XYZ file of C-alpha atoms in Angstrom:
179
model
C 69.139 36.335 -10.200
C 69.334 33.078 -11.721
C 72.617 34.255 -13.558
C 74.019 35.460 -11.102
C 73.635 32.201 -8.772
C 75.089 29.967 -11.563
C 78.082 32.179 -11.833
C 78.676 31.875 -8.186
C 77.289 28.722 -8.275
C 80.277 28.059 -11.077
C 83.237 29.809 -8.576
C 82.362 27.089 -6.318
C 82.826 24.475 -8.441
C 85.866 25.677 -9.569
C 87.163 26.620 -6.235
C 86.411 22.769 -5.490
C 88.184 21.623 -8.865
C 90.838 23.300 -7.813
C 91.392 22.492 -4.197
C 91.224 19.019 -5.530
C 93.954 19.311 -7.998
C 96.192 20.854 -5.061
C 95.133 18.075 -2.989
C 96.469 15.568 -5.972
C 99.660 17.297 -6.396
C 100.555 17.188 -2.625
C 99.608 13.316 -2.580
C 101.688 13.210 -5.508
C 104.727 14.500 -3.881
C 104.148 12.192 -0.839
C 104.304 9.351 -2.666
C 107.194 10.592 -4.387
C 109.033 10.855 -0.817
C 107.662 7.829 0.274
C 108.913 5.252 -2.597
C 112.275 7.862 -3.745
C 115.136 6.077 -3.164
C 116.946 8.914 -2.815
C 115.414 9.697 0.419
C 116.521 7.499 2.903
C 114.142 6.527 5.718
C 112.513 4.116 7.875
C 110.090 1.895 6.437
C 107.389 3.110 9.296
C 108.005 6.352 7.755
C 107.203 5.410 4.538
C 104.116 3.631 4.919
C 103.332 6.687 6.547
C 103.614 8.744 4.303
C 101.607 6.180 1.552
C 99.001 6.361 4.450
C 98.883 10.498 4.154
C 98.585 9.982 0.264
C 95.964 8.044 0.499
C 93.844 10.517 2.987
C 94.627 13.135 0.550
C 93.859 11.427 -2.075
C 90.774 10.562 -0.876
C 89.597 14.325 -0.044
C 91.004 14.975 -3.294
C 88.091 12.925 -4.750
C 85.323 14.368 -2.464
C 85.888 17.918 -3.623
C 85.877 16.524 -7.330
C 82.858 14.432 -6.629
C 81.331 17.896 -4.744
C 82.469 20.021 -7.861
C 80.655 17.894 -10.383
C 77.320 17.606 -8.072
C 77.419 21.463 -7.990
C 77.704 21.548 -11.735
C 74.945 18.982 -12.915
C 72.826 19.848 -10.075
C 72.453 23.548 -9.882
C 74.101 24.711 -13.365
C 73.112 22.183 -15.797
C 69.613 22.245 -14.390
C 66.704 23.858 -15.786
C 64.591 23.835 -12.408
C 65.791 24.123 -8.772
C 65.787 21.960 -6.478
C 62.576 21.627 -5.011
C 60.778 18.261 -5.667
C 61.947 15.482 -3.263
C 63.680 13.170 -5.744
C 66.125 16.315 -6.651
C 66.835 16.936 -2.937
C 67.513 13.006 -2.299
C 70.049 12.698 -5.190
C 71.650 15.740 -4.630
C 72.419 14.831 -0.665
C 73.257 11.209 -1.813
C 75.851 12.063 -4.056
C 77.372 14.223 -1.368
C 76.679 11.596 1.359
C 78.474 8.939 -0.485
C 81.606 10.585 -1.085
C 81.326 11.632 2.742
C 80.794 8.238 3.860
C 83.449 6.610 1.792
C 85.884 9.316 2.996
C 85.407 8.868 6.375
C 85.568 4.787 6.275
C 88.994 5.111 3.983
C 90.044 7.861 6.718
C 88.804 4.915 9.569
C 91.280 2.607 7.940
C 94.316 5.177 7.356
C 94.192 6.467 10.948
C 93.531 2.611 12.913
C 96.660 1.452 10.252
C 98.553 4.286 11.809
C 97.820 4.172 15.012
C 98.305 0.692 15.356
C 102.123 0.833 15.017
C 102.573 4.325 16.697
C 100.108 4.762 19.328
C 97.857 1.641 19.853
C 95.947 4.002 22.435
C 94.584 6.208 19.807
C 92.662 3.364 17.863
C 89.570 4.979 19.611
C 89.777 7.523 17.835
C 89.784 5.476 14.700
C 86.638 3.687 15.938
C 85.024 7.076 16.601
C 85.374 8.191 13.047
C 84.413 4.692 11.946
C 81.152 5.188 14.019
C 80.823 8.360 12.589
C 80.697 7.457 9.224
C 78.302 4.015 9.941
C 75.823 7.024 11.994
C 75.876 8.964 8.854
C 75.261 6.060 6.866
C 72.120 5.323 9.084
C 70.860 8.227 8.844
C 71.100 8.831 5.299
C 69.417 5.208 4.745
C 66.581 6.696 6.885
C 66.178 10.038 4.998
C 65.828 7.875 1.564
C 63.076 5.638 3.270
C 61.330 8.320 4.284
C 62.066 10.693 1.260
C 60.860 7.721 -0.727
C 56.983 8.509 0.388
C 57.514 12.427 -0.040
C 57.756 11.499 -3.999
C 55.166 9.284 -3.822
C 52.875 12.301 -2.691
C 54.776 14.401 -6.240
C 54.663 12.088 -9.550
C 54.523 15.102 -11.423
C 57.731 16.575 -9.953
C 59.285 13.117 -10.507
C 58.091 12.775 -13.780
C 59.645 16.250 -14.379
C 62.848 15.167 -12.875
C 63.360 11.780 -15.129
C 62.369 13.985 -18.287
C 65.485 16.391 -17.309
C 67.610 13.951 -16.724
C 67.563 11.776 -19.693
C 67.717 15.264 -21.720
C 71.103 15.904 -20.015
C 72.569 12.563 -20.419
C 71.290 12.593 -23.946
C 73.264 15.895 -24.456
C 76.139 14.302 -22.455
C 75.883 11.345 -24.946
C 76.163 13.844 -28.003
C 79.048 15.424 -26.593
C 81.538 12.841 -25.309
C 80.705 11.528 -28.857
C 81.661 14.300 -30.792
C 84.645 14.608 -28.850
C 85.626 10.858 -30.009
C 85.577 11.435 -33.846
């Protein structure tokens, strides 16, 4: 079962990988209309369309960040997730790249909207207030996640063991790569 989960657990990643390089290749393009002098616009227009890069760009870099976490968390790992330190790190490095996301998208949308359609700027505060809830509530699950390991040293113990295996074997790779 394991086996199979990993290699599922591997489409995923790739599937992410891959929406991500999509997502780079269409920011890439509207960039490329944005600064091309060949294609004659407004400047409005092309700030919007830097705007739109941006936003892609920026899901572009959650679905990377999401690939990787799938990778080192449930590949590259020997155990499952099931002590509380494992469960913390894994939903941090996910609610980061949410987080970030949303307060870039926050930005993107108020510098739109402030030049097209000053009316919609609470909509812009609305995902800004999203992402500050989020953030909240993620502080509050690492508080109280914090005495959940307290209660498991072994399974933390466990966890730091595993980890400084895999960056040690992370270290001898990137290193072998360099020679």
């Amino acid at each position: 079962m394991k086996r199979i989960y990993d290699i599922l657990y591997g489409a995923v990643a790739c599937l992410f990988a891959l929406a991500a390089l999509v997502l780079i290749v269409f920011a890439a393009r509207e960039m490329w209309l944005a600064v091309s002098p060949s294609h004659a616009g407004e400047m409005a227009t092309r700030v919007k369309a830097v705007l739109e890069c941006i936003s892609l760009l920026t899901i572009a870099v959650a679905a990377l960040e999401l690939s990787q976490t799938v990778v080192e968390e449930e590949i590259r790992r020997v155990a499952q997730i099931s002590a509380p330190t494992r469960v913390r790190r894994f939903l941090s490095r996910f609610l980061v790249v949410v987080v970030v996301a949303l307060g870039i998208e926050a930005l993107v949308s108020a510098f739109g909207f402030v030049h097209e359609s000053p009316e919609s700027l609470t909509q812009s505060a609305m995902i800004a207030f999203a992402g500050a809830a989020l953030l909240a509530a993620w502080g509050l699950f690492i508080h109280l996640n914090g005495r959940a390991e307290e209660l498991e040293p072994e399974a933390m113990a466990e966890v730091k063991r595993e980890d400084k295996q895999l960056d040690h074997e992370d270290n001898a790779g990137s290193s072998g790569a360099t020679r």
